[in-house]
Short mmCIF file of N, CA and C in Angstrom, two decimals:
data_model
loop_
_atom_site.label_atom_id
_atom_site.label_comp_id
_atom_site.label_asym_id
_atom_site.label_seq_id
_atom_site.Cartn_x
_atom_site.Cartn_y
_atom_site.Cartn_z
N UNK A 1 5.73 -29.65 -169.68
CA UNK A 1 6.03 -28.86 -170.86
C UNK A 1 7.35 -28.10 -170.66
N UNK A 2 7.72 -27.56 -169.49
CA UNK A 2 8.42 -26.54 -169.08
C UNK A 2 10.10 -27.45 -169.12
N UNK A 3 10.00 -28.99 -168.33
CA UNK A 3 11.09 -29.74 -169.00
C UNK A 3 11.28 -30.11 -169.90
N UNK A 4 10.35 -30.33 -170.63
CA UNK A 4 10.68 -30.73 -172.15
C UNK A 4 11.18 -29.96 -172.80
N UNK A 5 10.72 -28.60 -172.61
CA UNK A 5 11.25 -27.58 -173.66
C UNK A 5 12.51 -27.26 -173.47
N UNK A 6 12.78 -26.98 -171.81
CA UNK A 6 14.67 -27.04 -171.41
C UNK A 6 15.22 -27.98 -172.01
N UNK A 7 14.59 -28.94 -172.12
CA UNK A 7 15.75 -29.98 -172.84
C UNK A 7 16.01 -29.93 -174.44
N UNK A 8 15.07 -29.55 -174.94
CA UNK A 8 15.06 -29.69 -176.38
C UNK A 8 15.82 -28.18 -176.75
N UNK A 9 15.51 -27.04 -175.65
CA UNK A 9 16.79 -26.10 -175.57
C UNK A 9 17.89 -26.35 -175.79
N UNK A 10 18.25 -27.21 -174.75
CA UNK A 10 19.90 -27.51 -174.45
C UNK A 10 20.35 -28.49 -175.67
N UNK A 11 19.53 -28.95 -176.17
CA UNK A 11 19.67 -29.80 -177.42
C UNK A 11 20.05 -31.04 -176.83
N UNK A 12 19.55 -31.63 -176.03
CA UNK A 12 19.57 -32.71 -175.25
C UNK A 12 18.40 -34.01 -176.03
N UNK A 13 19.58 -34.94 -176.56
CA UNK A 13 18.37 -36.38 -176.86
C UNK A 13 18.43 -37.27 -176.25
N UNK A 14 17.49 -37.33 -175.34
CA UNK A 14 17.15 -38.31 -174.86
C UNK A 14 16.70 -39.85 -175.80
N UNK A 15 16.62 -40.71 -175.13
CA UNK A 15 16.48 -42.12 -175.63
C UNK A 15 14.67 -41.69 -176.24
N UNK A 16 14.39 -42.41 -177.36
CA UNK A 16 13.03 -42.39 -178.15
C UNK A 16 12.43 -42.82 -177.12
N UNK A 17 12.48 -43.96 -176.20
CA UNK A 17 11.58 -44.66 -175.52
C UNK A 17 10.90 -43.38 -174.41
N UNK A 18 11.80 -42.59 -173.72
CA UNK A 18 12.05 -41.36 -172.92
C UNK A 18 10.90 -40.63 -173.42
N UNK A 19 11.07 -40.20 -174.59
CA UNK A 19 10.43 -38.87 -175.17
C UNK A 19 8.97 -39.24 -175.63
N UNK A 20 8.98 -40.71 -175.75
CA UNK A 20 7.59 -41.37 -176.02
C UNK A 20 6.35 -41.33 -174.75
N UNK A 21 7.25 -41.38 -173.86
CA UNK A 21 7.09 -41.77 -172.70
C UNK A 21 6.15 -40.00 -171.97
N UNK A 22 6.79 -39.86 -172.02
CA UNK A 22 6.53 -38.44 -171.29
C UNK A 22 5.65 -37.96 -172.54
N UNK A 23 5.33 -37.75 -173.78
CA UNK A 23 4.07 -37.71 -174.80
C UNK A 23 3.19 -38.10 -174.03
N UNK A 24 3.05 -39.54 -174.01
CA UNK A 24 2.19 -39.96 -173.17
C UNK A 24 1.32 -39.86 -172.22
N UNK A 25 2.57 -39.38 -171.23
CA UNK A 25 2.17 -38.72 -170.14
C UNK A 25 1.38 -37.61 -169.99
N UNK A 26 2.24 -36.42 -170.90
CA UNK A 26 1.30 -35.18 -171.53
C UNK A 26 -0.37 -35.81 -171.52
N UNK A 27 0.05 -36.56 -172.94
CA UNK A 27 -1.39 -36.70 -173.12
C UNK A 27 -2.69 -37.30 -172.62
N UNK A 28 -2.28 -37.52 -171.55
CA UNK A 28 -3.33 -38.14 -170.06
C UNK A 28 -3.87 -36.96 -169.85
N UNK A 29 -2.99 -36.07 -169.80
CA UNK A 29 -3.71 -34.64 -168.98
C UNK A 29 -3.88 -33.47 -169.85
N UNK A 30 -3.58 -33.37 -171.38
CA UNK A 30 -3.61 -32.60 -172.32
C UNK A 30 -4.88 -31.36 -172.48
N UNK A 31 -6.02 -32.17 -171.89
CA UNK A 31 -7.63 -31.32 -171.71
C UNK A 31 -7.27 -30.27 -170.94
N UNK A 32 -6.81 -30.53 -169.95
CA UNK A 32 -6.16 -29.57 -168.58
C UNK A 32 -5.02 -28.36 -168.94
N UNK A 33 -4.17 -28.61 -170.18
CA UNK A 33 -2.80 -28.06 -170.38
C UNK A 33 -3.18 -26.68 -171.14
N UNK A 34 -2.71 -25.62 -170.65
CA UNK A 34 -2.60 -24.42 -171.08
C UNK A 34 -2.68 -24.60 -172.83
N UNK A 35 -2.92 -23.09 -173.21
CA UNK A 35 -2.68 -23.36 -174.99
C UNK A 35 -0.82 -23.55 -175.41
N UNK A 36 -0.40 -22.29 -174.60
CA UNK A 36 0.66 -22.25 -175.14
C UNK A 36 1.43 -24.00 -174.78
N UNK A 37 1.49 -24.66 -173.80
CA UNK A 37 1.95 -26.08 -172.84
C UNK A 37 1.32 -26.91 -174.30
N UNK A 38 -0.08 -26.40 -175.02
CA UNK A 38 -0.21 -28.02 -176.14
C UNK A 38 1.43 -28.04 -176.80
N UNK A 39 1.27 -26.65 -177.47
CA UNK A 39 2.48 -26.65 -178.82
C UNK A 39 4.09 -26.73 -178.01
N UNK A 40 4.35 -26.25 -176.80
CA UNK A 40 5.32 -26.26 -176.42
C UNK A 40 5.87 -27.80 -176.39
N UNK A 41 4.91 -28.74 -175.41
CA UNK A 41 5.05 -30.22 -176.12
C UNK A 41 5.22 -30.72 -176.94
N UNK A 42 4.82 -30.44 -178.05
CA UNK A 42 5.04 -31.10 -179.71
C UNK A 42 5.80 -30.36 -180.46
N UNK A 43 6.04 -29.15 -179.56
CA UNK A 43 7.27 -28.71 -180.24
C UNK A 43 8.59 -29.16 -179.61
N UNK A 44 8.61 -29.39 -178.38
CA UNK A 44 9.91 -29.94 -177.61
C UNK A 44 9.77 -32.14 -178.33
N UNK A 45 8.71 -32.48 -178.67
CA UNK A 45 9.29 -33.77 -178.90
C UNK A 45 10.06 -33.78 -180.32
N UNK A 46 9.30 -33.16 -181.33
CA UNK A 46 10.25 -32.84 -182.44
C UNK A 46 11.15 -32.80 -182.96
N UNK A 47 11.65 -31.80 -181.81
CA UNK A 47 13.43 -31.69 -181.18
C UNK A 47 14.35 -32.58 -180.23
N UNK A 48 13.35 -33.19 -179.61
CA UNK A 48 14.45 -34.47 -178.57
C UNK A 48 14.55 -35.58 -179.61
N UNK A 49 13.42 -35.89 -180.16
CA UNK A 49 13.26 -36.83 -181.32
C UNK A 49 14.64 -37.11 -182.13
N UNK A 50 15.18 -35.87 -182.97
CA UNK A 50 16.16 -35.54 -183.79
C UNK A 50 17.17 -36.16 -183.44
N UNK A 51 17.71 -36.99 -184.25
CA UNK A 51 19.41 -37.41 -184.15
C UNK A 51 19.93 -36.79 -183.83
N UNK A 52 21.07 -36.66 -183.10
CA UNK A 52 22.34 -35.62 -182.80
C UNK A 52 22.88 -35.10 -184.16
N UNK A 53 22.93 -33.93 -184.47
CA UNK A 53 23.41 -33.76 -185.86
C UNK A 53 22.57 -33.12 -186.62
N UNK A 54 21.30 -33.23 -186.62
CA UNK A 54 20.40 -33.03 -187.33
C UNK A 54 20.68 -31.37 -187.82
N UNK A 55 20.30 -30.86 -189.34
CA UNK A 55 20.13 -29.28 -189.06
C UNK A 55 19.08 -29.02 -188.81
N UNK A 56 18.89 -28.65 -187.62
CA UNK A 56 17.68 -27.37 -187.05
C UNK A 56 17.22 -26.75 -187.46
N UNK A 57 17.28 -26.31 -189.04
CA UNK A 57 16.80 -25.63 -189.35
C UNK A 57 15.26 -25.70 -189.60
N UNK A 58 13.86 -25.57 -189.37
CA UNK A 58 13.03 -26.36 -189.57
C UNK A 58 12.21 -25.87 -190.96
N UNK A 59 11.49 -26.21 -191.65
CA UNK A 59 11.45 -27.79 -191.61
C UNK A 59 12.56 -29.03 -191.66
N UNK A 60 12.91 -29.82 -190.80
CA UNK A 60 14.00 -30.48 -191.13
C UNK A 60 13.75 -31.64 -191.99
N UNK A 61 14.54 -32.24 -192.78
CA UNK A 61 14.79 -33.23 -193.65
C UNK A 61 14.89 -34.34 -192.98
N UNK A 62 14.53 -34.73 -192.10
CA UNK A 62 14.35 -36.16 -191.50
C UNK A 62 12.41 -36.08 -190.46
N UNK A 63 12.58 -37.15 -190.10
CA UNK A 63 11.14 -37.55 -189.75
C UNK A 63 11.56 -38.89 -188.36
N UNK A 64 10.49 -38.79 -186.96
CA UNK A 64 10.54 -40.23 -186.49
C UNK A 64 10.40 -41.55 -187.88
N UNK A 65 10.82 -42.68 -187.09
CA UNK A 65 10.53 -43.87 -187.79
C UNK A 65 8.94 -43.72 -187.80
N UNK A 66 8.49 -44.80 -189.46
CA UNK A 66 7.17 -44.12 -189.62
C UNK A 66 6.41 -45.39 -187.81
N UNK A 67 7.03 -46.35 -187.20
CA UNK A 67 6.51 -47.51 -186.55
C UNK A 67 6.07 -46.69 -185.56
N UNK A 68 6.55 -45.16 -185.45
CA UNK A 68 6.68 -44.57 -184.22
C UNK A 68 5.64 -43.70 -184.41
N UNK A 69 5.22 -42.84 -186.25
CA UNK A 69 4.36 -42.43 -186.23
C UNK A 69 2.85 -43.19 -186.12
N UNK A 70 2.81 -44.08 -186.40
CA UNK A 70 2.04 -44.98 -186.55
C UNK A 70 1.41 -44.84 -185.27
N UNK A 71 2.19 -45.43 -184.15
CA UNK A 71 1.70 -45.81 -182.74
C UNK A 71 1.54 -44.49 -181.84
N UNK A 72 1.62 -43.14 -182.31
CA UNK A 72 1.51 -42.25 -181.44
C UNK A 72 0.80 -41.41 -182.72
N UNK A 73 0.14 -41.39 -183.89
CA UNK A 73 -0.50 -40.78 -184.66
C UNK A 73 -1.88 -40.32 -183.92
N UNK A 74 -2.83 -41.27 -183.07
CA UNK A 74 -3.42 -41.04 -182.23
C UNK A 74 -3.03 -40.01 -181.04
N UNK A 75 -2.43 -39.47 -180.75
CA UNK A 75 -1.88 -38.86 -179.23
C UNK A 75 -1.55 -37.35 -180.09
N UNK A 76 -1.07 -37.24 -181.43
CA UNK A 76 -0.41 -36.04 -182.04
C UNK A 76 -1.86 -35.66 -182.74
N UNK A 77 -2.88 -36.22 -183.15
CA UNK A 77 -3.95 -35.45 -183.76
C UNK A 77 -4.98 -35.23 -182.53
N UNK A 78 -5.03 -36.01 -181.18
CA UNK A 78 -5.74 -35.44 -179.48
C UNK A 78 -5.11 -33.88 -179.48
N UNK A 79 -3.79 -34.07 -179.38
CA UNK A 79 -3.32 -32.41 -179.12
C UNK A 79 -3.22 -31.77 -179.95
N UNK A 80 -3.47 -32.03 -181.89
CA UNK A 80 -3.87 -30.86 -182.45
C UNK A 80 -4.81 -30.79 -182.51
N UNK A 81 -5.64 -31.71 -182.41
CA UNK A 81 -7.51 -30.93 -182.05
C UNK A 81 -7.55 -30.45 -180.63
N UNK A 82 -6.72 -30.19 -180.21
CA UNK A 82 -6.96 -29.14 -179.16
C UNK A 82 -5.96 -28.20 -179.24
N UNK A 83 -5.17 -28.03 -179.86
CA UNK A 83 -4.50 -26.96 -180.39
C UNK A 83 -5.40 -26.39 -181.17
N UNK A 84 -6.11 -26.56 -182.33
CA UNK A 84 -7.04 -25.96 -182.95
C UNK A 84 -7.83 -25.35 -182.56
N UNK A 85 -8.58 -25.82 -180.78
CA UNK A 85 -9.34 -25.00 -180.60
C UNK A 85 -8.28 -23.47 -179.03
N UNK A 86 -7.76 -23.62 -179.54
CA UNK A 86 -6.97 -22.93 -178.49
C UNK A 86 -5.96 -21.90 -179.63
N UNK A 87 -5.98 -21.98 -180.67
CA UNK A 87 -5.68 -21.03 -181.59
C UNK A 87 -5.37 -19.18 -180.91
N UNK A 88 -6.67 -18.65 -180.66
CA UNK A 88 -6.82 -17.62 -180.37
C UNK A 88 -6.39 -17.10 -179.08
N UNK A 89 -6.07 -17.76 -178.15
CA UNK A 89 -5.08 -17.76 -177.51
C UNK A 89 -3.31 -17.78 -177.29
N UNK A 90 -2.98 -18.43 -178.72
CA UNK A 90 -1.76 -18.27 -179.11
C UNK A 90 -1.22 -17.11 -179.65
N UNK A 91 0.25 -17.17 -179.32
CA UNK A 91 1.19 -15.24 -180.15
C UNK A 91 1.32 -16.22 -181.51
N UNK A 92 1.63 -15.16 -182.32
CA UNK A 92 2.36 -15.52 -183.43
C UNK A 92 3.54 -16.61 -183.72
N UNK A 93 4.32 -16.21 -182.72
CA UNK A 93 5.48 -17.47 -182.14
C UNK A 93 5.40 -18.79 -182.35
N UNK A 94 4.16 -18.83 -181.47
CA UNK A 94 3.27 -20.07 -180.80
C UNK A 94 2.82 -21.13 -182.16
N UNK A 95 2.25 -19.65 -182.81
CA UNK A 95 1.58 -20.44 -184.45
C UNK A 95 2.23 -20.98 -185.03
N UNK A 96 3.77 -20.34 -185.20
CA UNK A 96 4.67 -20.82 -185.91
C UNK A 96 5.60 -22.05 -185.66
N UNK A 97 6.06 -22.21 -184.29
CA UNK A 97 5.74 -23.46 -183.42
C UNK A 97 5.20 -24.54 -183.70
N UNK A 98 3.93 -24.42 -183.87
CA UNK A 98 3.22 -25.54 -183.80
C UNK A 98 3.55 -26.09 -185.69
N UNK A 99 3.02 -25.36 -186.54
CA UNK A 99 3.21 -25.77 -187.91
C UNK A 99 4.75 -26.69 -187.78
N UNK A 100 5.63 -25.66 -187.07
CA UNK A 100 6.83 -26.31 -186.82
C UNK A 100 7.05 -27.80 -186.66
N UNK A 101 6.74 -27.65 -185.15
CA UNK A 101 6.36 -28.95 -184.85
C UNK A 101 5.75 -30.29 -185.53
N UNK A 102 4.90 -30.06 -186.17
CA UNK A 102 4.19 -30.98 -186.68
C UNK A 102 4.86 -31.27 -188.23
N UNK A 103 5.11 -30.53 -189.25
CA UNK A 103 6.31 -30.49 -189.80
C UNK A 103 7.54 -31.29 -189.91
N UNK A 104 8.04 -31.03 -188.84
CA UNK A 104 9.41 -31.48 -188.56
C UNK A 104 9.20 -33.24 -187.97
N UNK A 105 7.98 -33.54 -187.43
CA UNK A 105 7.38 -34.93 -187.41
C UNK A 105 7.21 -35.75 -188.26
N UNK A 106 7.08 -34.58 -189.36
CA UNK A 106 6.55 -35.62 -190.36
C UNK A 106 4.67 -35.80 -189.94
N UNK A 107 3.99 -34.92 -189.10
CA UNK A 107 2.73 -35.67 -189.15
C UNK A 107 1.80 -34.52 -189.72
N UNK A 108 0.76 -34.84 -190.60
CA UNK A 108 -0.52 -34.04 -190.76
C UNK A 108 -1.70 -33.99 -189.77
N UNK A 109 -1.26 -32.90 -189.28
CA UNK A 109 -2.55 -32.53 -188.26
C UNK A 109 -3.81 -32.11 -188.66
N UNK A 110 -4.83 -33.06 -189.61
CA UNK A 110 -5.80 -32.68 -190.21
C UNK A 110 -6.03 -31.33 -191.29
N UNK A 111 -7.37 -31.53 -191.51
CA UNK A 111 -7.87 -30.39 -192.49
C UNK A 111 -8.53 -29.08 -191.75
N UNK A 112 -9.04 -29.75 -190.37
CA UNK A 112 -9.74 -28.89 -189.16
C UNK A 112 -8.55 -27.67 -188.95
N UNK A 113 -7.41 -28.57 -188.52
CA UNK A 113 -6.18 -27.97 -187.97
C UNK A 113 -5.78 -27.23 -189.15
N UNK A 114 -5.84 -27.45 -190.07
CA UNK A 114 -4.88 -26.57 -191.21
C UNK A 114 -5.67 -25.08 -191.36
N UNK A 115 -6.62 -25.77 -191.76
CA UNK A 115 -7.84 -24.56 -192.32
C UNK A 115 -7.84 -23.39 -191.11
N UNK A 116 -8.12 -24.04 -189.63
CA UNK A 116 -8.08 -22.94 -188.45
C UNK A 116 -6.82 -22.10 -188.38
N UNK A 117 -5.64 -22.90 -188.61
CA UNK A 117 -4.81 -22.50 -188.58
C UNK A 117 -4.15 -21.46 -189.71
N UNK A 118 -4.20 -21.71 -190.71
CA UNK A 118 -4.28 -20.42 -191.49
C UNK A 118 -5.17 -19.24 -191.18
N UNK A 119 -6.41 -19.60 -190.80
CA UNK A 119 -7.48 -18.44 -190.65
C UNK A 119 -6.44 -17.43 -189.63
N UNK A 120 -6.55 -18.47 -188.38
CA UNK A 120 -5.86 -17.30 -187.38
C UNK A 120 -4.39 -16.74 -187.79
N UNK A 121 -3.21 -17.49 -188.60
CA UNK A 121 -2.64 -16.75 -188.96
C UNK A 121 -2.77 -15.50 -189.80
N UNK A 122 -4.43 -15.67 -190.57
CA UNK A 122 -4.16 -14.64 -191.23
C UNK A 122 -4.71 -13.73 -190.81
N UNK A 123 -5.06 -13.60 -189.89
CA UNK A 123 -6.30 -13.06 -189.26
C UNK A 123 -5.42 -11.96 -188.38
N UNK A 124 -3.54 -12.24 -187.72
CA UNK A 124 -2.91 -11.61 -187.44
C UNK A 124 -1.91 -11.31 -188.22
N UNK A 125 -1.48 -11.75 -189.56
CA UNK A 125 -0.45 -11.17 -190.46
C UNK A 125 0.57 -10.22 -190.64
N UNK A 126 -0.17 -9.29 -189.70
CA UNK A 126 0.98 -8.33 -189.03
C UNK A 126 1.60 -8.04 -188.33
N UNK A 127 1.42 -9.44 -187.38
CA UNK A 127 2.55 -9.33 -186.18
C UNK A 127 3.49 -10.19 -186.37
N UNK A 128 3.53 -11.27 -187.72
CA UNK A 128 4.83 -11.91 -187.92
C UNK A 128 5.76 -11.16 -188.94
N UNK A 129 6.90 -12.01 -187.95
CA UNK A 129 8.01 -10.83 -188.95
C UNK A 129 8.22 -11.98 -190.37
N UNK A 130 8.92 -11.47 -190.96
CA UNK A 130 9.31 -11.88 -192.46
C UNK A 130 9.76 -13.40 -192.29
N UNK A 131 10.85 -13.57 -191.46
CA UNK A 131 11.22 -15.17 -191.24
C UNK A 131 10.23 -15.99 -191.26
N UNK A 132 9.45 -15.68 -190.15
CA UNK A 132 8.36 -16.56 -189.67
C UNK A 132 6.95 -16.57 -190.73
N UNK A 133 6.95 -15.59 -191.64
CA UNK A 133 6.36 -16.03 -192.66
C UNK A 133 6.93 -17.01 -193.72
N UNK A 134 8.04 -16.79 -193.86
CA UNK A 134 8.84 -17.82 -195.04
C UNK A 134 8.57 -19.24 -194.45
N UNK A 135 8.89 -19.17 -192.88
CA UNK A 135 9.02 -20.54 -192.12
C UNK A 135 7.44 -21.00 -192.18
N UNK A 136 6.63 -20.56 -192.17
CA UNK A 136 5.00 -20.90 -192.18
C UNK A 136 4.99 -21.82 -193.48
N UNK A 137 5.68 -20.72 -194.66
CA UNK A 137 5.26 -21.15 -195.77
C UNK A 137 5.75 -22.65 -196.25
N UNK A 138 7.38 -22.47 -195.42
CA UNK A 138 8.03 -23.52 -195.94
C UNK A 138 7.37 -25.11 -194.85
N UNK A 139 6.63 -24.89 -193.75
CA UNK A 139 6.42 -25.99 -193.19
C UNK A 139 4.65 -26.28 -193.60
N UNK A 140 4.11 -25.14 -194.27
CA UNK A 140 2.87 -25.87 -194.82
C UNK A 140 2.88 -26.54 -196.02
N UNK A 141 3.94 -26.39 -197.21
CA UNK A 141 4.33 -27.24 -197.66
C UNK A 141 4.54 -28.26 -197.59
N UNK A 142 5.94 -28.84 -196.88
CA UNK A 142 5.73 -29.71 -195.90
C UNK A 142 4.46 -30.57 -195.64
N UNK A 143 3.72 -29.95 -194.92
CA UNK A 143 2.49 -30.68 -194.66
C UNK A 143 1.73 -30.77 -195.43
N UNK A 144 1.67 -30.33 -196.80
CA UNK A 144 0.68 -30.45 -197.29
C UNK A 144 1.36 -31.67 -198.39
N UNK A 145 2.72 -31.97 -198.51
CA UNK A 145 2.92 -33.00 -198.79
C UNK A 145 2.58 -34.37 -198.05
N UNK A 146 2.53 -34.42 -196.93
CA UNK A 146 2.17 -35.89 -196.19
C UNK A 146 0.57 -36.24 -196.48
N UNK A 147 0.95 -37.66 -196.73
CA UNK A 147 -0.14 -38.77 -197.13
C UNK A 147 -0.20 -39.25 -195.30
N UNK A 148 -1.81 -38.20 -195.32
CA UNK A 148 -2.50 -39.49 -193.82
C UNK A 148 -2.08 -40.58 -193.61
N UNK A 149 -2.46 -41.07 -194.66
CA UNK A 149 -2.48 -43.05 -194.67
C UNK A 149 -1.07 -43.52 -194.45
N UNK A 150 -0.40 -42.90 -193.91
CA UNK A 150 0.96 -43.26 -193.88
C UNK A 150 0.92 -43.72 -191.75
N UNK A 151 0.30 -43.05 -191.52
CA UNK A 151 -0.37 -43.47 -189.77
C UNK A 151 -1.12 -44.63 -189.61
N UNK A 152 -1.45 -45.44 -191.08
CA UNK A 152 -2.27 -46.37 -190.64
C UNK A 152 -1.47 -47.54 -190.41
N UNK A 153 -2.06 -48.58 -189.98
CA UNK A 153 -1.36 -49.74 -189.79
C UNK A 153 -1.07 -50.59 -190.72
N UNK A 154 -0.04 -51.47 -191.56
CA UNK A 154 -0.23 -52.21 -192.41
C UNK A 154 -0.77 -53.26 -192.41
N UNK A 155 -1.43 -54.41 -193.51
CA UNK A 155 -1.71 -55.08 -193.11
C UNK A 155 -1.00 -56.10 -191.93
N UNK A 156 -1.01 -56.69 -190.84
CA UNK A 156 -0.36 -57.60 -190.51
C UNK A 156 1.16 -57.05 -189.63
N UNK A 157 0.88 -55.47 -189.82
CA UNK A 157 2.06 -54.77 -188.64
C UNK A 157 1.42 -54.40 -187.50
N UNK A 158 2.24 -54.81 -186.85
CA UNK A 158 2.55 -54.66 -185.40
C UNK A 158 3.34 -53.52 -184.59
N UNK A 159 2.30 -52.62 -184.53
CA UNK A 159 3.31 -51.20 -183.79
C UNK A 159 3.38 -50.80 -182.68
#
């Protein structure tokens, strides 16, 4: 988690295959990974993901290829159902992070994940500052635009 996030710091993109790769890896051992280490991961692939160029601003206006959501849609809803239950353990930051994250993917992390996830945001409301409320608002949007079925396989594709 701790390299991934330096890198997605430094604004460093690595090759897709790279960043797939080390997901992966994460997610062998994800049961084991601290709360804050789920979102720090899916928030650092997000960002290596991104074209050079991209605005940062998040939610961003681009998304992986969907071939990519497809084949790792499985691995991003393992670590938000365990982000979900690791909620109450997260800062405010963290919350905002993760919506981030998932957001800026392009992926819907369930109804489990949404619903918990508002609760506990609202549940602390007063420790986010004003940005990070706008940014909540503007990446549950976001998500609440994505069609699931967009993770499934087509007929006869190969991902």
């Amino acid at each position: 988690a701790v390299l991934l996030t330096g890198l997605a710091d430094l604004g460093h993109r690595p090759k897709q295959a790279w960043v797939s790769l080390a997901l992966e890896e994460f997610h062998k051992r994800h049961s084991d990974a601290s709360p804050p280490s789920l979102v720090a991961v899916v928030w650092a692939v997000s960002r290596l993901l991104q074209p050079a160029g991209t605005d940062s601003s998040p939610p961003v206006d681009w998304a992986p290829p969907r071939k990519w959501r497809v084949r790792y849609a499985h691995i991003l809803q393992d670590i938000a159902w365990a982000q979900s239950r690791a909620f109450s353990a997260l800062e405010p930051a963290q919350l905002v992070d993760a919506a981030v994250a998932f957001a800026d993917l392009s992926f819907y992390p369930g109804d489990e994940w949404m619903d918990r996830h508002e609760a506990y945001c609202n549940m602390r409301v007063e420790a986010f500052t004003a940005y990070q409320v706008r940014l909540l608002g503007s990446c549950m949007e976001k998500l609440d635009s994505i069609f699931e079925g967009d993770y499934l396989p087509r007929d006869g594709e190969v991902v």
